[in-house]
JSON list of C-alpha atoms in Angstrom, two decimals:
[
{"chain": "H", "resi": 1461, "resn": "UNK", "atom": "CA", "xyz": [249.58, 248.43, 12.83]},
{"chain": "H", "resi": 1462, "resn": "UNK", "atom": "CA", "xyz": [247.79, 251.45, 13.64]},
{"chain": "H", "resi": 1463, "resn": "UNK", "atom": "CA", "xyz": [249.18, 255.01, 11.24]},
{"chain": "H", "resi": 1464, "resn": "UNK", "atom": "CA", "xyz": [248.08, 256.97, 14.22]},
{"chain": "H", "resi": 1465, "resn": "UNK", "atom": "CA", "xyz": [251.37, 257.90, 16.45]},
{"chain": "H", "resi": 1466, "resn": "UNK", "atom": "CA", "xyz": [250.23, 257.99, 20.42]},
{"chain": "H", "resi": 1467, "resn": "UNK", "atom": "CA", "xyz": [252.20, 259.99, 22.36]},
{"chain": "H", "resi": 1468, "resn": "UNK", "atom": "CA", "xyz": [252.10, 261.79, 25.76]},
{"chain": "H", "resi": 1469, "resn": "UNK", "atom": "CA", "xyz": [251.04, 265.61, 25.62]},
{"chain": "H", "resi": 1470, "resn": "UNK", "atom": "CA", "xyz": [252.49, 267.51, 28.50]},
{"chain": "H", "resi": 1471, "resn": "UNK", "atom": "CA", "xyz": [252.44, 266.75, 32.51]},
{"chain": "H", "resi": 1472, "resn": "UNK", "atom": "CA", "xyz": [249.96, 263.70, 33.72]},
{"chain": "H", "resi": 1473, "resn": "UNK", "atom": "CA", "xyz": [247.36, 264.30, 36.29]},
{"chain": "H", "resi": 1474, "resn": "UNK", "atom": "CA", "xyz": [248.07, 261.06, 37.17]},
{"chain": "H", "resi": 1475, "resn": "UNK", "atom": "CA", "xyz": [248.89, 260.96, 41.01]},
{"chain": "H", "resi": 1476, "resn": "UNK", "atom": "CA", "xyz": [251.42, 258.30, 42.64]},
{"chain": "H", "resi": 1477, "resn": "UNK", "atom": "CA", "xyz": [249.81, 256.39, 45.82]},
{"chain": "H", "resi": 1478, "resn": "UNK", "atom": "CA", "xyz": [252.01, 258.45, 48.19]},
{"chain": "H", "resi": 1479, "resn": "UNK", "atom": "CA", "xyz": [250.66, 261.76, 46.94]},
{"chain": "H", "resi": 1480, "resn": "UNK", "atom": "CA", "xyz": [246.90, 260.75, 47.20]},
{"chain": "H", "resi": 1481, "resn": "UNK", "atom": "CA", "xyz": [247.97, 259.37, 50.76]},
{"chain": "H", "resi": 1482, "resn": "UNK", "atom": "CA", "xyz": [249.09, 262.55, 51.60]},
{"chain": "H", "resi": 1483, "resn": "UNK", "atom": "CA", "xyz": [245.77, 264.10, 50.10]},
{"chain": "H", "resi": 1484, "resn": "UNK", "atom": "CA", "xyz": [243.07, 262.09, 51.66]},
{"chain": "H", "resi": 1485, "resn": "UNK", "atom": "CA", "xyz": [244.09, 260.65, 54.96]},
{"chain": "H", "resi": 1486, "resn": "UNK", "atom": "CA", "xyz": [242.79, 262.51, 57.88]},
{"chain": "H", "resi": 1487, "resn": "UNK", "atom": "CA", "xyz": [244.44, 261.95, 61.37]},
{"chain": "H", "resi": 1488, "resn": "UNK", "atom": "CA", "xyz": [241.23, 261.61, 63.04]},
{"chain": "H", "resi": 1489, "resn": "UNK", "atom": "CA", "xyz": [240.15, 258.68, 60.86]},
{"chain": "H", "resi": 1490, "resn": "UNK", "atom": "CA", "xyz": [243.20, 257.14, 60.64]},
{"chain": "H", "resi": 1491, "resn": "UNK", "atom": "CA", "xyz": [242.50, 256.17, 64.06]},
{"chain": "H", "resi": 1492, "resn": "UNK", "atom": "CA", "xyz": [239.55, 254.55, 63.52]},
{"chain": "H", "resi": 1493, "resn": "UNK", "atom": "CA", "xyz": [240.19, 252.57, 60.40]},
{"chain": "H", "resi": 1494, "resn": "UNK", "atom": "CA", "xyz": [244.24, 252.08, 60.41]},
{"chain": "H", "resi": 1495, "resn": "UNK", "atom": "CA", "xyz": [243.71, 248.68, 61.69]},
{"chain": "H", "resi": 1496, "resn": "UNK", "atom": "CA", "xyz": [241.35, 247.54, 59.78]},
{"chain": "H", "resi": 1497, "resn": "UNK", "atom": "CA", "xyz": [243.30, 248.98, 56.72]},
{"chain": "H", "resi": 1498, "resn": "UNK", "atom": "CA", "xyz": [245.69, 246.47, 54.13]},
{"chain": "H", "resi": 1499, "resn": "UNK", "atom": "CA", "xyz": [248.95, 247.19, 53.40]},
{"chain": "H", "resi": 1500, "resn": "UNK", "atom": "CA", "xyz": [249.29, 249.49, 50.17]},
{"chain": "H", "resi": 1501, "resn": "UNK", "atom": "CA", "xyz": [245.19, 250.61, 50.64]},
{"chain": "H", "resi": 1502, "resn": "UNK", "atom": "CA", "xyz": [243.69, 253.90, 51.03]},
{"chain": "H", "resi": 1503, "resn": "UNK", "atom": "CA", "xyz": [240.38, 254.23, 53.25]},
{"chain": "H", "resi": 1504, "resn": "UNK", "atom": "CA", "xyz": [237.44, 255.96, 51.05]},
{"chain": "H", "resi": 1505, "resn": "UNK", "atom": "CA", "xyz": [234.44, 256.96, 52.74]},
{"chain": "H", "resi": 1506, "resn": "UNK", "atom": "CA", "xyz": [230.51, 256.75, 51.05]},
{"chain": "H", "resi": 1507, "resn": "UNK", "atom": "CA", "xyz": [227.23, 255.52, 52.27]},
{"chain": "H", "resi": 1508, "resn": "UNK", "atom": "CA", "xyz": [226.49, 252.46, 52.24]},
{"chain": "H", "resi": 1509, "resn": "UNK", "atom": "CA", "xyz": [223.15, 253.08, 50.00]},
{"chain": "H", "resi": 1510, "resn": "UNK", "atom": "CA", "xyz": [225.27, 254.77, 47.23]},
{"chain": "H", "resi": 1511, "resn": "UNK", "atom": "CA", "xyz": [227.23, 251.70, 47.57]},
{"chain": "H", "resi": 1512, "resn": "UNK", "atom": "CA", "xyz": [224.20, 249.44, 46.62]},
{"chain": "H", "resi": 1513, "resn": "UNK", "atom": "CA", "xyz": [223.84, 251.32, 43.38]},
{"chain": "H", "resi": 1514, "resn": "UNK", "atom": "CA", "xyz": [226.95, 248.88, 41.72]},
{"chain": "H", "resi": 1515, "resn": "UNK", "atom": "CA", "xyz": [228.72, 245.47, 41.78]},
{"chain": "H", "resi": 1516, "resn": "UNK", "atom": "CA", "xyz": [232.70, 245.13, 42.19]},
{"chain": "H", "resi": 1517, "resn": "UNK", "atom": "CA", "xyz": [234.69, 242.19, 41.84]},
{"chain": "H", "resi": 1518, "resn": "UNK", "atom": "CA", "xyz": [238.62, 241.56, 42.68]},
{"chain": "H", "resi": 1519, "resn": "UNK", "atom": "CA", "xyz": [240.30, 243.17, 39.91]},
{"chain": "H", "resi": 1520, "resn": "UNK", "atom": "CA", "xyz": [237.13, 245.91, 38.59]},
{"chain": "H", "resi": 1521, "resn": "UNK", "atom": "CA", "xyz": [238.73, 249.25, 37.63]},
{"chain": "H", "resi": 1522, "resn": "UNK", "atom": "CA", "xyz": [237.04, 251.97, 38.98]},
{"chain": "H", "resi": 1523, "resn": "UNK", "atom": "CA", "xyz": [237.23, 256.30, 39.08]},
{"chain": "H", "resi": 1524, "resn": "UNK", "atom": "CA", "xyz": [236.42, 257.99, 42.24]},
{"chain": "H", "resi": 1525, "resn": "UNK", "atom": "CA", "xyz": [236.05, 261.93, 42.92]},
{"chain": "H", "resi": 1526, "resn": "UNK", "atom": "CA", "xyz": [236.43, 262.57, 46.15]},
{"chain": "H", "resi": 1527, "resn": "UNK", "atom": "CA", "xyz": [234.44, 266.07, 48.37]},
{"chain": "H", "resi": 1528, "resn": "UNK", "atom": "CA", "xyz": [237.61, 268.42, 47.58]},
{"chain": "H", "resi": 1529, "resn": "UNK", "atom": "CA", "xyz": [240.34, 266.93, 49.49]},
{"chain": "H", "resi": 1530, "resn": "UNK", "atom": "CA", "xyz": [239.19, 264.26, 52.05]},
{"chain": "H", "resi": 1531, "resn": "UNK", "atom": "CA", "xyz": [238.41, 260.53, 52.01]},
{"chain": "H", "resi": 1532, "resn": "UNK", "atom": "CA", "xyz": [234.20, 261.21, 51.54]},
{"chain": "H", "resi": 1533, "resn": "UNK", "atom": "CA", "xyz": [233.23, 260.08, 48.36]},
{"chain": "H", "resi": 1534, "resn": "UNK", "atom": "CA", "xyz": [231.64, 262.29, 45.63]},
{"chain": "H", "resi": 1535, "resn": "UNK", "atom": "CA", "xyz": [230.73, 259.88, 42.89]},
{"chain": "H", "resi": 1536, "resn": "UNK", "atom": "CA", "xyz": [231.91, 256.29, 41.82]},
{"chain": "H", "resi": 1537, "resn": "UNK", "atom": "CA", "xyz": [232.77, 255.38, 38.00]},
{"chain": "H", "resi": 1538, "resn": "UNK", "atom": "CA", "xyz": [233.32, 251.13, 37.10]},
{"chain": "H", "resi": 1539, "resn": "UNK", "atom": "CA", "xyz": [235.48, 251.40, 33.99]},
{"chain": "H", "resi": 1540, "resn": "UNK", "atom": "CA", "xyz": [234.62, 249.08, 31.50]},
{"chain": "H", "resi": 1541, "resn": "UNK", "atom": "CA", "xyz": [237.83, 248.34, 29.66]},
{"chain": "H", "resi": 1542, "resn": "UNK", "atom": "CA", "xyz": [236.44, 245.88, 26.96]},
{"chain": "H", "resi": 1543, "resn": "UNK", "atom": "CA", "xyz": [233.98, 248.06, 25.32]},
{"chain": "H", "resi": 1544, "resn": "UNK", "atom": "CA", "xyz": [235.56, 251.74, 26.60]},
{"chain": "H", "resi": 1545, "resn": "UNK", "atom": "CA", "xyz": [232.50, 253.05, 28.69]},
{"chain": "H", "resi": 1546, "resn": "UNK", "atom": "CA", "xyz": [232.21, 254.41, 31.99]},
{"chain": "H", "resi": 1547, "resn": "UNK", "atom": "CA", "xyz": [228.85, 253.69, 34.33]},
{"chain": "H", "resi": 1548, "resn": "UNK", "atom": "CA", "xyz": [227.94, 256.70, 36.19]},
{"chain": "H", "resi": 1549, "resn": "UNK", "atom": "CA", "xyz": [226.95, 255.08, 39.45]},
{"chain": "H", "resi": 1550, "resn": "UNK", "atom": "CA", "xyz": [226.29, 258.29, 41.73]},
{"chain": "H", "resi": 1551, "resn": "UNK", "atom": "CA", "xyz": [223.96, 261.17, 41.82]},
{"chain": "H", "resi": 1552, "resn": "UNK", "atom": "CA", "xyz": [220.87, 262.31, 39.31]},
{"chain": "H", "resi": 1553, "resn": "UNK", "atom": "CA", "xyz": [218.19, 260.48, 37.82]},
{"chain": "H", "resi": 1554, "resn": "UNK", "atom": "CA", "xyz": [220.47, 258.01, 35.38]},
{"chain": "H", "resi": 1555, "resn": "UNK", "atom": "CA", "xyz": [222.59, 256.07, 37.73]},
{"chain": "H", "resi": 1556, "resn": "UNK", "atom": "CA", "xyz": [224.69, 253.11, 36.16]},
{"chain": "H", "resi": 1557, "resn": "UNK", "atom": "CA", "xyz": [223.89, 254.90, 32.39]},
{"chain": "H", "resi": 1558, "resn": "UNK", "atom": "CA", "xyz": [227.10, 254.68, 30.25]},
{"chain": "H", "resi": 1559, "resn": "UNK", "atom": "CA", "xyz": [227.85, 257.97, 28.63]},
{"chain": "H", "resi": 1560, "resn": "UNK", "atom": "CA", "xyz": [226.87, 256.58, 24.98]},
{"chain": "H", "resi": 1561, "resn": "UNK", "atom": "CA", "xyz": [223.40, 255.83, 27.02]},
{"chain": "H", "resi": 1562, "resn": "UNK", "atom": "CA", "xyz": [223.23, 259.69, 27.59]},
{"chain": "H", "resi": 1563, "resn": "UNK", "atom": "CA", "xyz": [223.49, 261.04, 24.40]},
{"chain": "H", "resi": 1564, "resn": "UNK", "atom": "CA", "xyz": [220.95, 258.91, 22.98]},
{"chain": "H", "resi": 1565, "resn": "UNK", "atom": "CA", "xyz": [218.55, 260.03, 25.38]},
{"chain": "H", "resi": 1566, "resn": "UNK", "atom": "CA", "xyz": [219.23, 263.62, 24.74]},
{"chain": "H", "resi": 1567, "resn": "UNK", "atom": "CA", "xyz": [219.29, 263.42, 21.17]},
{"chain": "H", "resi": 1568, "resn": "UNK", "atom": "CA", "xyz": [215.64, 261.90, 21.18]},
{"chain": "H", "resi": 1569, "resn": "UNK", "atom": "CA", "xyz": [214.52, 264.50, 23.86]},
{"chain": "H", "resi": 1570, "resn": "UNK", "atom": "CA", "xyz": [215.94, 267.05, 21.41]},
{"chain": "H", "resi": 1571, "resn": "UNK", "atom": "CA", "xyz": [214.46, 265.92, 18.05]},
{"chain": "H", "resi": 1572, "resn": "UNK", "atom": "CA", "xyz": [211.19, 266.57, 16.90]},
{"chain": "H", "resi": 1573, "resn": "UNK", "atom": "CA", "xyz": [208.10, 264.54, 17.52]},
{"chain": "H", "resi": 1574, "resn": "UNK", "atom": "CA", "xyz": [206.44, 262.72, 14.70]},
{"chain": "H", "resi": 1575, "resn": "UNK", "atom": "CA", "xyz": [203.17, 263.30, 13.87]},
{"chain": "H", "resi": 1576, "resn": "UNK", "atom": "CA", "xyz": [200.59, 260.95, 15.33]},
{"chain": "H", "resi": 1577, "resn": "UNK", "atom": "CA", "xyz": [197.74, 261.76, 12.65]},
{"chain": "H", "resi": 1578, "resn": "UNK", "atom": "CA", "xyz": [196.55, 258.47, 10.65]},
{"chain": "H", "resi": 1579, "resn": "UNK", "atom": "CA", "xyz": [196.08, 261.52, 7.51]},
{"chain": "H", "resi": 1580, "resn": "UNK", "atom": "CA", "xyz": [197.66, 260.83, 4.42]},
{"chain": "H", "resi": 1581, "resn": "UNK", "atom": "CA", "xyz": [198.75, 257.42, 5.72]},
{"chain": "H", "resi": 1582, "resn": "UNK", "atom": "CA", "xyz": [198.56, 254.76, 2.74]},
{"chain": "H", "resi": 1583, "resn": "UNK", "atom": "CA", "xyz": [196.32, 253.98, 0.34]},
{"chain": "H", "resi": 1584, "resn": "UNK", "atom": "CA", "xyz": [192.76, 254.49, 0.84]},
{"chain": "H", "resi": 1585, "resn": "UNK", "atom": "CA", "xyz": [190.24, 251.95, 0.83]},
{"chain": "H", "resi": 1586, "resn": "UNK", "atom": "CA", "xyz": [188.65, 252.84, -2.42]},
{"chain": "H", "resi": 1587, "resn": "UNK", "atom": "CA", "xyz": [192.38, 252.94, -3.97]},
{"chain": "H", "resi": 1588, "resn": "UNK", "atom": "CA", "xyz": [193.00, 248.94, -3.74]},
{"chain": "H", "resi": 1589, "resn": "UNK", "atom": "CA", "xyz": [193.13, 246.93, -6.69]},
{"chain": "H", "resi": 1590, "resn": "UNK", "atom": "CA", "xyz": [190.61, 243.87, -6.79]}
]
């Protein structure tokens, strides 16, 4: 058992299905998609090239930020619940890279470079033993 007490820390941001209902859905394309729509689903909208960029299965968790409040997506996040990471899967030059992924690749951009020179490199010839 875990010394570490968890406890919540002031109000949630965490929004109830009615309230992002109320957000997102626009009357204009409620009309086009409320047909098509399940019961107890919200319509998102992205393109369909963003889409390409990741793989969901029945049951993946995933993070969405919407454009301010509409239905047009900003960015997509897959959760990863067994090993804690989130992909990135929208926008910039490291799509699908896991946050851990990041700060690798910023912390060898950052350090310094290691000399290339072959000088002072191991024993000279003239210094092995016969």
């Amino acid at each position: 058992m875990s010394s570490y007490k968890t406890e919540a820390k002031g109000k949630t941001d965490k929004l109830q299905t009615s309230e992002v209902e109320a957000i997102v859905n626009k009357p204009a394309l409620l009309e086009l998609t409320a047909k098509h729509r399940p019961a107890n689903c919200l319509t998102f909208w992205v393109e369909e090239k963003e889409m390409d960029k990741i793989e969901l299965e029945n049951e993946d968790v995933i993070r969405i930020k919407t454009q301010g409040d509409g239905p047009f997506l900003f960015s997509v996040a897959k959760l990863d619940l067994q090993s804690h990471t989130v992909g990135n899967y929208a926008g910039g030059e490291e799509v699908g890279a896991t946050w851990t992924d990041k700060v690798f690749a910023a912390k060898d951009r950052d350090s310094p470079q290691q000399s290339t020179s072959q000088e002072g490199m191991g024993a000279d010839e003239d210094e092995w033993d016969d």
